[in-house]
Amino acid sequence: QVQLVESGGGLVQAGGSLRLSCAASTGTYSSYVMSWFRQAPGKEREFVAGISWGGSVRSYVDSVKGRFTISRDNAKNTMYLQMNQLKPEDTAVYYCAADNSRGGIILSRSPPAYEYWGQGTQVTVSS
């Protein structure tokens, strides 16, 4: 089993930056695509960014493109989300997810496609 643990969330003023980490405590990320999702109170879980197992394919939701950068270090079994120029609308619980059913390349934006999930880390951006 793959266990995912997010960290790095917190409180930040608009325009600030945070870096989220997702570490695998068991198993390996080597053949998994990895994605970040977020969910604000009363809203659906939203795809934020995804990365193929080798890092050659990346995808971002339009609202974060140019501000967020996804990366992964498979040797450390860790994925990162660098978030710059944060906005209040970025406030949400951010979840790490992993999927190995699509060959390690295809990035789904649908939560049911992901078998493994972390417990989430809160990101709050004040105005």
Short mmCIF file of C-alpha atoms in Angstrom, two decimals:
data_model
loop_
_atom_site.label_atom_id
_atom_site.label_comp_id
_atom_site.label_asym_id
_atom_site.label_seq_id
_atom_site.Cartn_x
_atom_site.Cartn_y
_atom_site.Cartn_z
CA GLN A 1 0.00 0.00 0.00
CA VAL A 2 1.05 3.57 -0.69
CA GLN A 3 0.50 6.03 2.14
CA LEU A 4 0.60 9.73 1.32
CA VAL A 5 1.23 12.53 3.81
CA GLU A 6 0.91 16.21 2.92
CA SER A 7 2.71 19.02 4.69
CA GLY A 8 3.56 22.68 4.21
CA GLY A 9 0.17 24.30 4.48
CA GLY A 10 -0.51 27.29 6.66
CA LEU A 11 -1.58 30.91 6.79
CA VAL A 12 -0.20 33.38 4.29
CA GLN A 13 -1.06 36.88 3.12
CA ALA A 14 -2.21 37.45 -0.43
CA GLY A 15 0.77 37.62 -2.74
CA GLY A 16 2.83 35.30 -0.58
CA SER A 17 4.16 31.83 -1.24
CA LEU A 18 3.95 28.34 0.20
CA ARG A 19 5.46 25.02 -0.79
CA LEU A 20 3.45 21.88 -0.21
CA SER A 21 5.04 18.47 0.04
CA CYS A 22 3.55 15.01 -0.39
CA ALA A 23 5.65 12.16 0.95
CA ALA A 24 5.06 8.45 0.51
CA SER A 25 5.64 6.64 3.78
CA THR A 26 5.27 3.20 2.17
CA GLY A 27 5.49 1.87 -1.38
CA THR A 28 6.91 3.89 -4.24
CA TYR A 29 5.93 6.73 -6.57
CA SER A 30 8.04 5.40 -9.44
CA SER A 31 5.14 4.17 -11.60
CA TYR A 32 2.43 6.54 -10.37
CA VAL A 33 1.12 9.77 -11.73
CA MET A 34 0.65 12.27 -8.93
CA SER A 35 -1.76 15.15 -8.64
CA TRP A 36 -2.82 17.88 -6.27
CA PHE A 37 -6.49 18.56 -5.64
CA ARG A 38 -8.10 21.17 -3.44
CA GLN A 39 -11.47 21.55 -1.81
CA ALA A 40 -12.95 24.66 -0.26
CA PRO A 41 -15.92 24.48 2.13
CA GLY A 42 -19.14 23.84 0.24
CA LYS A 43 -17.36 23.26 -3.06
CA GLU A 44 -16.43 20.23 -5.14
CA ARG A 45 -12.94 18.82 -5.03
CA GLU A 46 -10.97 20.50 -7.80
CA PHE A 47 -7.95 19.33 -9.77
CA VAL A 48 -5.05 21.74 -9.32
CA ALA A 49 -1.96 20.19 -10.90
CA GLY A 50 -0.64 16.80 -11.98
CA ILE A 51 2.66 15.25 -12.99
CA SER A 52 3.61 12.01 -14.75
CA TRP A 53 5.87 9.51 -13.03
CA GLY A 54 8.93 10.75 -14.92
CA GLY A 55 8.02 14.42 -14.65
CA SER A 56 7.86 14.97 -18.42
CA VAL A 57 4.12 15.66 -18.48
CA ARG A 58 2.57 18.35 -16.29
CA SER A 59 -0.89 19.81 -16.20
CA TYR A 60 -2.42 22.76 -14.35
CA VAL A 61 -5.87 24.14 -13.91
CA ASP A 62 -6.07 27.50 -15.68
CA SER A 63 -6.56 29.49 -12.48
CA VAL A 64 -3.11 28.52 -11.13
CA LYS A 65 -1.07 28.36 -14.32
CA GLY A 66 1.92 30.66 -14.09
CA ARG A 67 1.68 30.83 -10.31
CA PHE A 68 2.00 27.20 -9.19
CA THR A 69 4.71 24.71 -10.12
CA ILE A 70 4.44 20.96 -9.59
CA SER A 71 7.51 18.76 -9.30
CA ARG A 72 8.54 15.39 -7.93
CA ASP A 73 11.63 13.66 -6.68
CA ASN A 74 11.11 9.94 -7.12
CA ALA A 75 14.33 9.08 -5.31
CA LYS A 76 12.85 10.72 -2.23
CA ASN A 77 9.29 9.54 -2.94
CA THR A 78 8.14 13.13 -2.61
CA MET A 79 6.02 15.47 -4.72
CA TYR A 80 5.94 19.24 -4.33
CA LEU A 81 3.65 22.11 -5.19
CA GLN A 82 5.31 25.51 -5.16
CA MET A 83 2.58 28.13 -4.85
CA ASN A 84 3.47 31.74 -5.58
CA GLN A 85 1.36 34.89 -5.80
CA LEU A 86 -1.30 33.29 -3.66
CA LYS A 87 -4.81 34.67 -3.77
CA PRO A 88 -7.67 34.41 -1.26
CA GLU A 89 -9.51 32.16 -3.71
CA ASP A 90 -6.68 29.63 -3.33
CA THR A 91 -7.86 28.99 0.23
CA ALA A 92 -8.75 25.30 0.54
CA VAL A 93 -7.66 21.96 1.88
CA TYR A 94 -5.06 20.61 -0.52
CA TYR A 95 -4.88 16.87 -1.12
CA CYS A 96 -2.20 14.71 -2.66
CA ALA A 97 -3.37 11.82 -4.85
CA ALA A 98 -1.71 8.96 -6.73
CA ASP A 99 -2.87 6.84 -9.67
CA ASN A 100 -1.13 3.88 -11.31
CA SER A 101 -3.93 2.74 -13.63
CA ARG A 102 -3.07 4.90 -16.66
CA GLY A 103 0.50 3.89 -17.49
CA GLY A 104 2.18 6.64 -15.50
CA ILE A 105 1.59 9.25 -18.22
CA ILE A 106 -2.08 10.14 -18.49
CA LEU A 107 -3.25 12.69 -15.94
CA SER A 108 -6.87 12.44 -14.98
CA ARG A 109 -8.65 15.42 -13.45
CA SER A 110 -11.34 13.25 -11.93
CA PRO A 111 -10.98 12.33 -8.23
CA PRO A 112 -12.36 8.78 -8.68
CA ALA A 113 -9.38 7.97 -10.92
CA TYR A 114 -7.00 8.17 -7.97
CA GLU A 115 -6.58 5.20 -5.69
CA TYR A 116 -4.45 6.77 -2.98
CA TRP A 117 -5.08 10.02 -1.11
CA GLY A 118 -3.44 11.95 1.63
CA GLN A 119 -5.38 13.47 4.50
CA GLY A 120 -4.96 17.02 3.29
CA THR A 121 -3.22 20.18 4.42
CA GLN A 122 -4.98 23.50 4.99
CA VAL A 123 -3.94 26.54 2.97
CA THR A 124 -5.45 29.85 4.03
CA VAL A 125 -4.72 33.06 2.14
CA SER A 126 -5.79 36.29 3.78
CA SER A 127 -6.55 39.53 1.97
#
